[in-house]
Amino acid sequence: MTAPTPYDVVVIGGGVTGAGIARDAALRGLRVALFEKEDYASGTSSKSSKLIHGGLRYLEQGEIGLVFESVSERRVQAQVAPHLVRPLVFLVPIYEGARVGLETMNIGLWIYDTLAMFRAPGLHRTHRGEKARELEPNLKHDGLRGAIEYFDCITDDARLVLENILDARAAGAHCRNYCEVISIERRRGRVTAVVVRDHQRGGEERVACHSVIVAAGPWTDQVAERLELGVAGPILRPTKGVHLVFRREVLPLERAITVISPIDGRVMFAIPWRNRLVLGTTDTDFHGSPDEVWADAADAEYLCASASKTFPGAQFRPADVIATWAGLRPLIHEEAAAASDVSREHQIYVRDDGVLIIAGGKLTTYRLMAKEAVRAAIRWLKDTDSDLFEDRQLGRPRTKNRPLPGAVGLDEPTTAAVRRHAARLAQELGVPLATAEHLADVYGTRARAVIERMRAAPELAEPMQSDLPYVWAEVAFAVEEELAQTIEDVLVRRVPLMLVGRDQGLDVAERTADMMAARLGWSPERRAADIDRYARAVADSRRFRS
Ligand code: FAD
């Protein structure tokens, strides 16, 4: 990478935190580079429950500030990316003898709605007795006192990251995936450069910079050690969270259900997501390597048993799981009693040498975390080098109102506008409405570019699997426009057949590889190695079976 001058900021990590930081920094006019050691969002940021939410259970923990911040941010996210962040109705069933009874839960949800200043996607509603049973016939009816409906939002976490990266690049940030920061250089106590290893092209390079922001999620302690930051004690206490994917027919839910596990009283969700049903999550302390995280048999059994007791008509069995994902929550280290009680708040550490570390937080509040981190970096840069911005005017990033790329050109920032856009695309470009709706839901206004590829090459209009809406043009788009470099990048985070597809997308890996080889100039060896790598990733996600 060649840069005319040292970067003001180098960001380590291309999860949602790092991507948000790169975008914020670039929009302010900072010279910024971001390095991600694997693919964007390949860490925790594609392994979440995919909720943009206030976090109802944080209310119970008394984290009012966090809930207020989160519900406000939920509204911002739904406006800047209505194709990616959409309202979802949740139902909480309340049983006799529940730790939080119907009345208390009702009061809690009034607080939740109030904190959102009554601008939630909708206000909560309480249903008692028979009405609650009718709302969700699959729920265990024994002892059901009532149920409360409330609204939160669901997203596609990996795409949220990707659209931040795309916008950061458009604003001038240099972002590169498969580039790992392996060391740091300092002169007279100040950071002067990082050394980056390129895992795709090979080789190492020195990248000059004035400051570094470590946004490495669960890898924070490892990066701190590697860069010799001299941090005393662990910054994080990571906990593992597992999700299981089932066919929708196993439990055809109309809305998401917030489940209190009958096994240990933990909060879990059953969520309809992308033609499938997702069950999650676990929350257990984790002491291994963040590079080796997967669902094990105990995780699958716990989730299946909890759900089967809650929905007796729908037996959940590990054998029926079609995919899993497992990630680590990068929680700030504190000695809490149980893993679920550890705070989700973030912290920013500013060091004298110009290295900042941001740790903790949530997907929901990434934009605010990014803003805070960039401001802290600018303060440090100004305090330590008053000449740095002498001939430059830094602006405000205005990320509260700036649409993410797929929302640019919508006639209003709502999901209804996304649907109207789909109808226009279908009519104008002559594709079936269902296809246009699927593409607009995923790509927003960028769907046009996918459809144009379908029109230019009819084979790209073919569905990838007959029971799912994905078309081959999406693979072409992922490689040509969305920075995908491996089959896994395509089939896990951009066109996620590994998570929702038949046989986890193994049957489309060969054709995906052919398309990538043609576009990226792969050798036959490289093509074969990438198919192997994909098969290994699928096998890892199936380890719970052994
Ligand atoms: P990551 O996404 O992990 O990104 C860090 C990146 O740094 C990684 O991609 C890694 O490869 C890279 N990296 C590490 N070392 C280096 C290096 N040396 N050089 C270059 N790159 C490096 N939040 C919500 O708001 N809603 C939810 O519903 C929700 N559900 C969750 C469910 C689970 C099971 C989990 C685990 C988390 C959930 N969260 C949720 C929290 C949220 O997902 C995380 O807080 C967030 O994704 C963390 O993002 P990050 O960018 O900090 O970390």
XYZ file of C-alpha atoms and ligand atoms in Angstrom:
599
model
C 0.000 0.000 0.000
C 1.387 3.388 -0.872
C 0.210 6.463 0.927
C 1.421 9.992 0.317
C 1.843 10.676 4.015
C 1.561 8.615 7.163
C -1.982 7.683 8.060
C -3.507 9.633 10.917
C -5.109 6.438 12.156
C -4.606 2.738 11.483
C -7.523 0.582 12.620
C -6.839 -3.033 13.576
C -9.912 -5.202 12.999
C -12.690 -5.195 10.414
C -15.642 -6.147 12.601
C -18.479 -3.746 13.170
C -16.433 -1.642 15.599
C -13.436 -1.218 13.302
C -15.607 -0.700 10.212
C -17.624 1.967 12.030
C -14.399 3.667 13.136
C -12.905 3.668 9.627
C -16.113 5.138 8.212
C -16.420 7.809 10.896
C -12.751 8.763 10.599
C -12.762 8.925 6.795
C -15.953 11.004 6.743
C -14.265 13.524 9.062
C -11.383 13.848 6.629
C -8.809 11.802 8.532
C -6.338 9.668 6.603
C -7.279 6.216 7.751
C -6.347 2.628 6.932
C -8.072 -0.486 8.253
C -6.574 -3.982 8.317
C -8.574 -7.133 8.912
C -6.687 -10.393 9.297
C -9.423 -12.478 7.662
C -12.619 -11.313 6.025
C -14.618 -8.303 7.151
C -17.086 -9.449 9.836
C -15.505 -12.889 10.061
C -15.121 -12.436 13.844
C -17.967 -11.874 16.281
C -19.698 -9.451 13.950
C -21.234 -12.239 11.850
C -21.979 -14.463 14.846
C -24.427 -12.310 16.787
C -28.151 -12.825 17.358
C -28.561 -10.121 14.684
C -30.709 -7.916 16.886
C -30.538 -4.156 16.906
C -32.171 -3.828 20.257
C -32.421 -1.953 23.497
C -31.714 -5.178 25.338
C -34.759 -5.789 27.481
C -32.843 -7.911 29.946
C -30.314 -5.135 30.569
C -33.247 -3.248 32.136
C -33.473 -5.993 34.712
C -29.756 -5.526 35.382
C -30.425 -1.809 35.959
C -28.354 -0.691 32.950
C -30.796 2.126 32.104
C -28.147 4.252 30.370
C -27.191 1.386 28.079
C -30.829 0.669 27.233
C -31.587 4.340 26.502
C -28.545 4.645 24.278
C -29.436 1.409 22.497
C -33.092 2.149 21.795
C -32.149 5.599 20.481
C -29.544 3.999 18.278
C -32.030 1.379 17.084
C -34.041 4.234 15.570
C -30.965 5.750 13.911
C -29.928 2.390 12.431
C -33.424 1.698 11.092
C -33.318 5.065 9.312
C -29.830 4.964 7.856
C -30.202 1.358 6.691
C -33.889 0.381 6.441
C -32.984 -2.480 4.081
C -30.700 -3.950 6.750
C -32.374 -3.021 10.012
C -36.066 -3.848 10.094
C -38.682 -4.023 12.820
C -39.503 -7.428 14.230
C -42.292 -8.298 16.652
C -41.202 -10.248 19.732
C -43.461 -12.186 22.040
C -42.513 -12.915 25.674
C -44.643 -15.650 27.231
C -45.053 -15.346 31.001
C -45.790 -18.425 33.104
C -47.038 -18.849 36.649
C -44.198 -18.526 39.124
C -41.956 -16.721 36.593
C -39.034 -14.741 38.037
C -40.453 -11.665 36.272
C -44.258 -11.759 36.398
C -46.696 -10.368 33.870
C -47.265 -7.079 35.720
C -43.556 -6.448 36.301
C -42.782 -7.265 32.687
C -45.530 -4.904 31.590
C -44.003 -2.103 33.673
C -40.558 -2.974 32.271
C -41.879 -2.612 28.764
C -43.475 0.736 29.568
C -40.002 1.836 30.630
C -38.578 0.331 27.438
C -41.105 2.212 25.289
C -40.569 5.389 27.300
C -36.799 5.212 26.894
C -37.448 5.003 23.148
C -39.547 8.146 23.659
C -42.518 6.242 22.225
C -40.819 6.204 18.839
C -40.252 2.446 18.839
C -41.424 0.645 15.694
C -44.610 0.013 17.746
C -45.710 0.076 21.397
C -45.882 -3.090 23.453
C -49.167 -4.923 24.081
C -50.119 -7.267 26.896
C -52.267 -10.334 26.186
C -53.754 -12.414 28.958
C -55.062 -15.972 29.147
C -56.712 -17.402 26.056
C -55.591 -14.543 23.797
C -51.952 -15.310 24.625
C -52.470 -18.986 23.798
C -54.069 -18.108 20.451
C -51.223 -15.795 19.511
C -48.671 -18.587 19.514
C -50.319 -22.014 19.516
C -46.942 -23.800 19.613
C -46.051 -22.452 23.046
C -46.416 -24.626 26.137
C -49.882 -23.692 27.409
C -49.610 -25.174 30.893
C -49.371 -22.303 33.365
C -49.241 -19.631 30.649
C -50.545 -16.465 32.320
C -50.136 -14.190 29.380
C -47.723 -12.847 26.807
C -46.345 -9.458 25.922
C -45.674 -8.322 22.388
C -42.985 -5.720 21.816
C -40.840 -4.463 18.962
C -37.127 -4.551 18.319
C -35.165 -4.745 15.070
C -33.402 -7.541 13.215
C -30.430 -7.083 10.928
C -27.847 -8.874 8.852
C -24.753 -8.261 10.963
C -22.182 -9.215 8.302
C -23.806 -6.918 5.750
C -23.960 -4.085 8.251
C -20.186 -4.360 8.554
C -19.718 -4.639 4.812
C -21.778 -1.545 4.055
C -19.750 0.396 6.624
C -16.563 -0.757 4.923
C -17.915 0.174 1.479
C -18.893 3.630 2.700
C -15.567 4.082 4.486
C -13.767 3.237 1.245
C -15.982 5.627 -0.698
C -14.987 8.327 1.808
C -11.284 7.630 1.215
C -10.379 4.975 3.806
C -7.930 2.257 2.729
C -9.520 -0.970 3.943
C -7.978 -4.369 3.308
C -9.124 -7.790 4.339
C -6.757 -10.749 4.855
C -4.112 -8.352 6.154
C -2.928 -8.954 9.702
C -1.140 -6.376 11.810
C 1.779 -8.307 13.251
C 3.875 -5.653 14.970
C 4.166 -2.006 15.746
C 7.061 0.432 15.530
C 7.670 3.332 17.878
C 10.116 6.222 18.017
C 10.638 8.318 21.141
C 7.659 6.707 22.778
C 5.255 7.364 19.863
C 3.843 4.921 17.386
C 5.291 5.492 13.907
C 4.149 2.466 11.902
C 2.549 -0.946 11.906
C 3.791 -3.997 10.035
C 1.132 -5.824 8.054
C 1.215 -9.373 6.664
C -0.917 -9.993 3.566
C -2.355 -13.522 3.828
C -3.716 -13.617 0.278
C -0.926 -12.097 -1.769
C 1.896 -12.912 0.643
C 4.533 -10.519 1.910
C 4.803 -7.944 4.639
C 4.810 -4.182 4.505
C 5.418 -1.287 6.826
C 2.580 1.212 7.030
C 3.487 4.564 8.566
C 0.931 6.109 10.910
C 0.498 8.594 13.743
C -1.919 6.540 15.825
C -3.483 3.082 16.033
C -6.923 2.021 17.188
C -7.185 -1.599 18.261
C -10.745 -2.764 17.480
C -9.973 -6.457 17.624
C -13.052 -7.688 19.501
C -12.299 -11.031 21.202
C -8.683 -10.845 19.949
C -7.982 -7.677 21.991
C -5.805 -9.353 24.620
C -3.845 -11.263 21.988
C -3.242 -8.118 19.950
C -2.227 -6.243 23.105
C 0.323 -8.943 23.871
C 1.595 -9.140 20.316
C 2.020 -5.384 19.997
C 3.701 -5.331 23.420
C 1.224 -2.871 24.848
C 2.171 -3.871 28.378
C -1.428 -4.178 29.565
C -1.638 -5.527 33.099
C -4.127 -8.391 33.279
C -6.785 -9.350 30.756
C -8.970 -6.612 29.263
C -11.695 -9.066 28.253
C -13.720 -11.838 29.731
C -15.026 -13.472 26.542
C -18.154 -15.602 26.622
C -19.224 -18.001 23.905
C -22.619 -17.750 22.246
C -24.005 -20.418 19.933
C -26.911 -20.292 17.463
C -28.633 -23.228 15.763
C -30.470 -22.996 12.436
C -33.528 -25.119 11.655
C -35.937 -25.371 8.765
C -38.856 -22.991 9.259
C -41.264 -25.962 9.210
C -39.880 -27.166 12.555
C -41.593 -24.186 14.156
C -43.390 -21.868 11.728
C -43.257 -18.699 13.813
C -44.904 -15.447 12.783
C -42.794 -13.441 15.206
C -39.688 -13.877 17.319
C -40.209 -15.430 20.725
C -38.217 -14.445 23.777
C -37.838 -17.667 25.708
C -36.813 -18.097 29.308
C -34.946 -21.380 29.321
C -36.794 -23.836 31.587
C -33.383 -25.375 32.275
C -31.522 -22.451 33.846
C -33.765 -19.381 33.545
C -31.582 -17.670 30.911
C -33.120 -15.524 28.167
C -33.047 -17.070 24.693
C -34.607 -16.231 21.346
C -36.372 -18.191 18.607
C -36.097 -15.919 15.579
C -37.402 -16.241 12.025
C -34.421 -15.223 9.855
C -33.884 -15.536 6.105
C -36.361 -18.392 5.408
C -35.129 -20.291 8.464
C -35.612 -20.447 12.204
C -32.702 -19.502 14.433
C -32.403 -20.579 18.041
C -29.930 -18.882 20.348
C -28.005 -18.258 22.302
C -25.794 -19.791 24.918
C -23.551 -17.688 27.159
C -20.628 -19.545 28.689
C -17.143 -18.464 29.755
C -14.524 -19.225 27.137
C -10.811 -19.751 27.713
C -9.539 -21.056 24.352
C -8.287 -19.365 21.180
C -10.709 -16.922 19.506
C -9.718 -18.572 16.211
C -11.253 -21.871 17.294
C -14.824 -21.369 18.371
C -17.633 -23.709 17.439
C -20.836 -25.190 18.751
C -20.284 -28.388 20.714
C -22.701 -31.160 21.619
C -23.532 -29.629 25.018
C -24.464 -26.304 23.386
C -26.764 -28.001 20.884
C -28.395 -30.182 23.521
C -28.986 -27.255 25.874
C -30.625 -25.111 23.183
C -32.709 -27.985 21.810
C -33.873 -29.082 25.258
C -34.780 -25.514 26.280
C -36.776 -24.954 23.090
C -38.467 -28.359 23.155
C -39.744 -27.703 26.676
C -41.032 -24.283 25.608
C -42.612 -25.474 22.330
C -43.766 -29.035 23.125
C -45.430 -29.455 19.726
C -42.140 -28.839 17.919
C -39.423 -31.213 18.949
C -35.990 -29.700 18.428
C -33.298 -32.318 17.943
C -29.593 -31.783 17.291
C -30.015 -34.147 14.320
C -32.349 -31.614 12.645
C -29.926 -28.696 12.906
C -28.999 -27.478 9.434
C -26.257 -25.057 10.448
C -24.670 -23.423 13.473
C -22.639 -20.369 14.221
C -20.633 -19.637 17.338
C -18.929 -16.438 18.436
C -17.317 -14.746 21.392
C -18.754 -11.737 23.159
C -15.858 -9.328 23.730
C -17.010 -8.391 27.224
C -14.987 -6.192 29.540
C -13.297 -8.224 32.240
C -15.065 -8.064 35.569
C -15.597 -10.609 38.252
C -19.326 -11.186 37.835
C -21.199 -14.127 39.282
C -22.446 -15.629 36.024
C -21.427 -15.009 32.437
C -24.810 -13.469 31.528
C -24.341 -10.762 34.158
C -21.176 -9.275 32.646
C -21.739 -5.710 31.414
C -22.098 -5.066 27.658
C -20.708 -1.521 27.988
C -17.555 -0.593 26.137
C -14.347 1.082 27.223
C -11.697 3.085 25.412
C -8.120 3.080 26.683
C -5.873 5.882 25.407
C -2.165 5.159 25.799
C 0.693 7.660 25.795
C 2.245 6.133 22.662
C -0.825 6.822 20.478
C -2.358 3.367 20.634
C -6.021 3.370 21.596
C -7.902 0.218 22.509
C -11.655 -0.048 22.233
C -13.220 -3.060 23.893
C -16.663 -4.334 24.795
C -19.890 -2.953 23.380
C -22.655 -4.267 21.143
C -23.522 -4.410 17.497
C -26.415 -2.042 18.199
C -24.242 0.788 19.487
C -21.281 0.427 17.109
C -21.798 3.863 15.545
C -21.619 5.646 18.905
C -18.580 3.603 19.943
C -16.890 4.505 16.674
C -17.612 8.193 17.140
C -16.192 8.146 20.656
C -13.047 6.289 19.589
C -12.342 8.626 16.680
C -12.860 11.693 18.855
C -10.441 10.268 21.408
C -7.877 9.658 18.663
C -8.254 13.186 17.295
C -7.846 14.626 20.806
C -4.672 12.629 21.313
C -3.300 13.614 17.894
C -4.018 17.310 18.471
C -2.589 17.253 21.994
C 0.637 15.631 20.923
C 1.237 17.236 17.515
C -0.313 20.650 17.152
C 0.918 20.999 13.538
C -0.764 17.852 12.258
C -4.045 19.432 11.224
C -2.650 22.897 10.542
C -3.469 22.831 6.837
C -6.548 20.571 7.124
C -10.091 21.201 8.220
C -11.695 18.169 9.852
C -15.447 17.911 9.322
C -18.265 16.154 11.145
C -19.114 12.657 9.927
C -22.912 13.106 10.229
C -23.352 9.351 10.498
C -26.631 9.876 12.351
C -28.263 10.921 9.085
C -25.994 9.565 6.395
C -27.559 6.532 4.697
C -25.462 3.414 4.313
C -24.806 2.619 0.622
C -27.891 0.427 0.093
C -30.182 3.144 1.430
C -28.913 5.857 -0.893
C -31.682 6.843 -3.314
C -34.653 5.470 -1.339
C -37.565 7.889 -1.426
C -37.802 7.715 2.382
C -35.852 5.865 5.083
C -38.363 3.075 5.767
C -38.853 -0.610 5.002
C -41.991 0.374 3.036
C -39.760 2.445 0.765
C -37.508 -0.598 0.242
C -40.570 -2.584 -0.899
C -41.668 0.241 -3.230
C -38.167 0.315 -4.655
C -38.373 -3.441 -5.287
C -41.690 -3.051 -7.121
C -40.185 -0.347 -9.337
C -37.135 -2.495 -10.105
C -39.354 -5.465 -10.998
C -41.426 -3.391 -13.376
C -38.583 -1.425 -14.934
C -36.084 -4.261 -15.342
C -38.542 -7.110 -15.942
C -37.602 -9.471 -13.091
C -40.137 -11.364 -10.949
C -41.365 -9.295 -8.017
C -40.257 -11.959 -5.502
C -36.686 -11.772 -6.847
C -36.673 -7.983 -6.781
C -37.985 -8.019 -3.209
C -35.346 -10.486 -2.072
C -32.589 -8.429 -3.693
C -33.881 -5.108 -2.369
C -34.173 -6.593 1.133
C -30.529 -7.632 0.979
C -28.888 -4.882 -1.089
C -31.355 -1.980 -0.905
C -30.942 0.278 -3.921
C -27.737 -1.573 -4.873
C -30.043 -4.414 -6.003
C -30.199 -2.712 -9.399
C -26.577 -3.642 -10.070
C -27.302 -7.305 -9.260
C -30.320 -7.341 -11.571
C -28.278 -5.751 -14.358
C -25.861 -8.672 -14.089
C -28.823 -11.089 -14.333
C -30.006 -9.345 -17.496
C -26.569 -9.286 -19.071
C -25.942 -13.027 -18.496
C -29.080 -15.188 -18.193
C -27.197 -17.983 -16.386
C -26.630 -15.520 -13.547
C -30.412 -15.208 -13.146
C -30.672 -18.891 -12.200
C -31.469 -19.650 -8.545
C -28.553 -21.107 -6.595
C -30.856 -23.548 -4.798
C -34.439 -24.158 -5.879
C -36.090 -23.464 -2.508
C -34.219 -20.234 -1.753
C -34.292 -16.839 -3.464
C -30.514 -16.444 -3.992
C -29.347 -16.083 -7.621
C -25.889 -16.593 -9.137
C -25.582 -12.897 -9.975
C -25.129 -12.358 -6.236
C -21.927 -14.388 -6.317
C -20.634 -12.273 -9.199
C -21.596 -9.129 -7.299
C -19.909 -10.358 -4.095
C -16.615 -10.792 -5.930
C -16.804 -7.772 -8.214
C -18.292 -5.223 -5.811
C -18.201 -6.582 -2.294
C -14.557 -7.466 -1.731
C -15.032 -11.243 -1.348
C -11.766 -13.166 -1.740
C -12.664 -16.719 -0.729
C -15.624 -19.071 -1.153
C -16.290 -18.691 2.553
C -16.478 -14.901 2.175
C -19.189 -15.415 -0.418
C -21.174 -18.320 1.020
C -21.031 -17.365 4.695
C -21.190 -13.583 4.873
C -22.512 -12.283 1.528
C -24.810 -14.953 0.077
C -25.102 -17.072 3.234
C -25.962 -20.518 1.905
C -23.648 -22.045 4.503
C -26.078 -20.825 7.147
C -29.423 -21.309 5.431
C -28.845 -23.477 2.369
C -29.307 -27.140 1.597
C -26.233 -29.115 2.672
C -24.766 -25.811 3.883
C -23.948 -24.771 0.328
C -21.500 -27.641 -0.318
C -23.377 -28.378 -3.550
C -22.775 -24.855 -4.883
C -19.136 -24.562 -3.786
C -17.721 -25.872 -7.098
C -19.648 -23.436 -9.279
C -18.911 -20.598 -6.862
C -15.229 -21.515 -7.112
C -15.410 -21.471 -10.936
C -16.939 -18.016 -10.931
C -14.362 -16.737 -8.453
C -11.472 -18.331 -10.323
C -12.579 -16.630 -13.532
C -12.883 -13.254 -11.865
C -9.879 -13.360 -9.546
C -7.500 -15.284 -11.810
C -7.111 -18.270 -9.488
C -4.851 -21.162 -10.442
C -6.361 -24.701 -10.360
C -4.400 -25.318 -7.110
C -5.765 -22.186 -5.517
C -9.295 -23.142 -6.594
C -8.973 -26.630 -5.109
C -7.461 -25.300 -1.883
C -10.317 -22.872 -1.458
C -12.935 -25.578 -1.941
C -11.133 -27.642 0.730
C -11.075 -24.676 3.057
C -14.810 -24.222 2.597
C -15.479 -27.893 3.315
C -13.412 -27.576 6.512
C -15.435 -24.560 7.621
C -18.648 -26.549 7.098
C -17.160 -29.464 9.047
C -16.244 -27.107 11.927
C -19.813 -25.858 12.084
C -20.915 -29.518 12.400
C -18.541 -30.452 15.213
C -21.448 -30.535 17.657
C -22.474 -33.789 16.001
C -19.357 -35.628 17.084
P -15.209 -8.561 15.885
O -16.391 -8.595 15.017
O -14.776 -9.845 16.460
O -14.046 -7.918 15.034
C -12.689 -7.951 15.445
C -11.865 -8.273 14.219
O -10.496 -8.058 14.482
C -11.989 -9.727 13.768
O -12.630 -9.782 12.508
C -10.550 -10.217 13.726
O -10.289 -11.079 12.642
C -9.774 -8.918 13.628
N -8.384 -8.988 14.092
C -7.937 -9.557 15.231
N -6.604 -9.434 15.314
C -6.191 -8.755 14.216
C -4.924 -8.326 13.730
N -3.790 -8.551 14.411
N -4.876 -7.670 12.543
C -6.005 -7.441 11.839
N -7.224 -7.841 12.249
C -7.324 -8.484 13.428
N -24.891 -7.290 19.848
C -26.075 -6.709 19.541
O -26.179 -5.490 19.520
N -27.171 -7.450 19.223
C -27.167 -8.792 19.282
O -28.166 -9.440 18.962
C -25.971 -9.434 19.671
N -25.939 -10.767 19.788
C -24.778 -11.394 20.076
C -24.777 -12.774 20.165
C -23.588 -13.463 20.356
C -23.591 -14.943 20.439
C -22.375 -12.730 20.450
C -21.093 -13.475 20.583
C -22.382 -11.351 20.417
C -23.583 -10.663 20.246
N -23.639 -9.268 20.195
C -24.818 -8.628 19.910
C -22.437 -8.460 20.409
C -21.804 -8.038 19.086
O -21.912 -9.045 18.119
C -20.332 -7.680 19.301
O -20.232 -6.752 20.341
C -19.686 -7.063 18.068
O -19.961 -7.805 16.904
C -18.197 -6.956 18.278
O -17.622 -6.390 17.132
P -16.072 -6.087 17.064
O -15.834 -5.385 15.787
O -15.672 -5.383 18.304
O -15.386 -7.515 17.097
